[in-house]
Amino acid sequence: MLKNKHILLVVAGGIAAFKALDLIRRLRERGAEVTPVLTTSAEEFVTPLSISALSGNKVYRDLFDLTAEAEMGHIELSRAADLIVVAPATANIMAKMAQGLCDDLASTLLLATDKRVMVAPSMNVRMWEHAATQRNVATLKNDGVLFVGPNEGDMACGEYGPGRMAEPLEIVDAIERAFQTGPLSGKRILVTSGPTHEPIDPVRYIANRSSGAQGTAIAQALNALGAEVVFVTGPADIAPPSGVEVRKVQTAGEMLAEVEDALPCDAAIFAAAVADWHIDGASASKIKKQAGALPTLKFAENPDILAKVSKMGKGRPGLVIGFAAETDDVIAHAQAKRDRKGCDWIVANDVSPETGIMGGAENAVTVISDAGIDPWPRMTKKQVAVRLAQNIAKALEG
Ligand code: C5P
């Protein structure tokens, strides 16, 4: 719920501005008060009248509006809010924010505020991918600006890719998360999950049996304790949790790139079953069956994401947790793995087929850390996740 929360909603001029109407309704449904600010170009997409009617509030538009300035100055407006949300956030307004430009009411409010700011980017895929926009995104993230989306999909301009504004309900979820309190609030935690798919050719791939159940449950449990979770997942059977930032990947290489992009984080939990190898020189076209000739696959090693992050020195998350799925000598192998990879904790489990753990609902884990070897009783993967999240909260506190 967002009861008594005051959201200053800046609507910039993009085609997704029409979704701001629904966003206002959803925010009010949850008890928030919404003060809308429109840029001049936003008025080309939505009318001040409809925004005002839905928000039940005056719409602020002009930096030099004397009546508005007399009622509530722009500085006050930017400070009276609990959170400023820019939706849609165009490439232009993000560029202004990154540079500290203030040539209209919206950008002036954004520069004058001492409150947290969340942006929901919306733009053409090429504009989103442009080096300038990506530089601005990095600057804004570094300044502590919260991001929701953009999503990938069909765009109003007919192209496909990242750049679609997050849906109003996703934005509302992100706003609720921003207000969440709990032992992990203010902490940013990375979770990898699921299998990876390593292509042989465009239609065939090498995979493993990970369902993503444990990683998903961990992301959910961390989120429930108030953490901001970045969830990097391979193609898993289980749907990703809601309320977390989801980054979907296929291969180990892509997973590493997303993990590096998600840093810095306070903690990182590597629950993914990453393929150890990929096919060297995967074929760009489908390999044809030829009578009497079998294809030969040449393997090459994948990056060890856990080891890389554990040993990264500057910028290393304060707590790095790995998993060790073993079928024999579980503890000894897990201890050796912890030493080899350099992670802080390792969560070891026996995945022999008779345990039913791989792909099942239960898990029996032993947590190995500097504090020693801690065997947990068999419980559901959700219970493992909750206990692990509580332990993480304690470790980050101390
Ligand atoms: O070496 P092994 O695959 O058993 O290590 C398991 C742990 O290492 C898991 O936490 C897994 O997510 C992580 N890992 C990784 N990158 C790899 C292989 C494993 O992050 N390439």
Coordinates of N, CA and C and ligand atoms in Angstrom, one line a residue, residues 192 252 255 269-276 302-307 321-326 337 340-341 346, ligand 1:
T192 N 21.6 -14.9 -9.2 CA 21.6 -15.6 -10.5 C 20.8 -16.8 -10.3
A252 N 26.0 -18.6 -20.6 CA 26.8 -18.1 -19.5 C 27.5 -16.8 -19.8
M255 N 25.1 -14.2 -19.2 CA 24.9 -14.0 -17.7 C 26.0 -13.2 -17.1
I269 N 24.2 -13.6 -4.8 CA 24.0 -15.0 -4.6 C 23.9 -15.7 -5.9
F270 N 24.8 -16.7 -6.1 CA 24.9 -17.3 -7.4 C 24.2 -18.7 -7.3
A271 N 22.9 -18.7 -7.6 CA 22.1 -19.9 -7.5 C 22.0 -20.6 -8.9
A272 N 22.5 -19.9 -9.9 CA 22.3 -20.5 -11.3 C 23.1 -21.7 -11.5
A273 N 22.6 -22.6 -12.3 CA 23.4 -23.8 -12.7 C 24.0 -23.4 -14.1
V274 N 25.2 -22.8 -14.0 CA 25.8 -22.3 -15.2 C 26.5 -23.4 -15.9
A275 N 26.3 -23.5 -17.2 CA 27.0 -24.5 -18.0 C 28.5 -24.3 -17.9
D276 N 29.2 -25.4 -17.7 CA 30.7 -25.2 -17.6 C 31.4 -25.0 -19.0
N302 N 33.5 -22.0 -20.2 CA 32.7 -20.8 -19.9 C 33.4 -20.0 -18.8
P303 N 33.2 -18.7 -18.7 CA 33.7 -18.0 -17.6 C 33.0 -18.4 -16.3
D304 N 33.8 -18.5 -15.2 CA 33.2 -18.9 -13.9 C 32.8 -17.5 -13.3
I305 N 31.5 -17.3 -13.3 CA 31.0 -16.0 -12.9 C 31.2 -15.8 -11.4
L306 N 30.9 -16.8 -10.6 CA 31.1 -16.8 -9.1 C 32.5 -16.4 -8.8
A307 N 33.5 -17.2 -9.4 CA 34.9 -17.0 -9.1 C 35.3 -15.6 -9.5
I321 N 27.9 -15.4 -2.2 CA 27.4 -16.7 -1.9 C 27.3 -17.6 -3.1
G322 N 27.9 -18.8 -3.0 CA 27.9 -19.7 -4.1 C 27.1 -21.0 -3.7
F323 N 26.8 -21.8 -4.7 CA 26.1 -23.1 -4.4 C 27.0 -24.2 -4.9
A324 N 26.9 -25.3 -4.2 CA 27.7 -26.5 -4.7 C 26.7 -27.6 -4.8
A325 N 26.3 -28.0 -6.0 CA 25.4 -29.1 -6.2 C 26.3 -30.3 -6.4
E326 N 26.3 -31.3 -5.5 CA 27.2 -32.4 -5.7 C 26.5 -33.7 -5.6
K337 N 35.5 -26.2 -3.1 CA 34.9 -25.2 -4.1 C 35.0 -23.8 -3.5
R340 N 38.5 -22.6 -3.7 CA 38.9 -22.3 -5.1 C 38.3 -21.1 -5.6
K341 N 37.0 -20.9 -5.4 CA 36.3 -19.8 -6.0 C 36.4 -18.5 -5.2
I346 N 29.2 -21.0 1.1 CA 28.8 -21.9 0.0 C 27.6 -22.7 0.5
Ligands
C5P1 O1 31.8 -25.2 -10.3 P1 30.4 -25.4 -10.0 O2 29.5 -25.2 -11.2 O3 30.0 -26.6 -9.2 O4 30.1 -24.2 -9.0 C1 28.8 -23.9 -8.6 C2 28.7 -22.5 -8.2 O5 29.4 -21.6 -9.1 C3 27.2 -22.0 -8.3 O6 27.1 -21.0 -7.3 C4 27.1 -21.4 -9.7 O7 26.1 -20.4 -9.8 C5 28.5 -20.8 -9.8 N1 29.0 -20.8 -11.2 C6 29.2 -19.7 -11.9 N2 29.7 -19.7 -13.2 C7 30.1 -20.8 -13.8 C8 29.9 -22.1 -13.0 C9 29.4 -22.0 -11.8 O8 28.8 -18.6 -11.4 N3 30.6 -20.8 -15.0

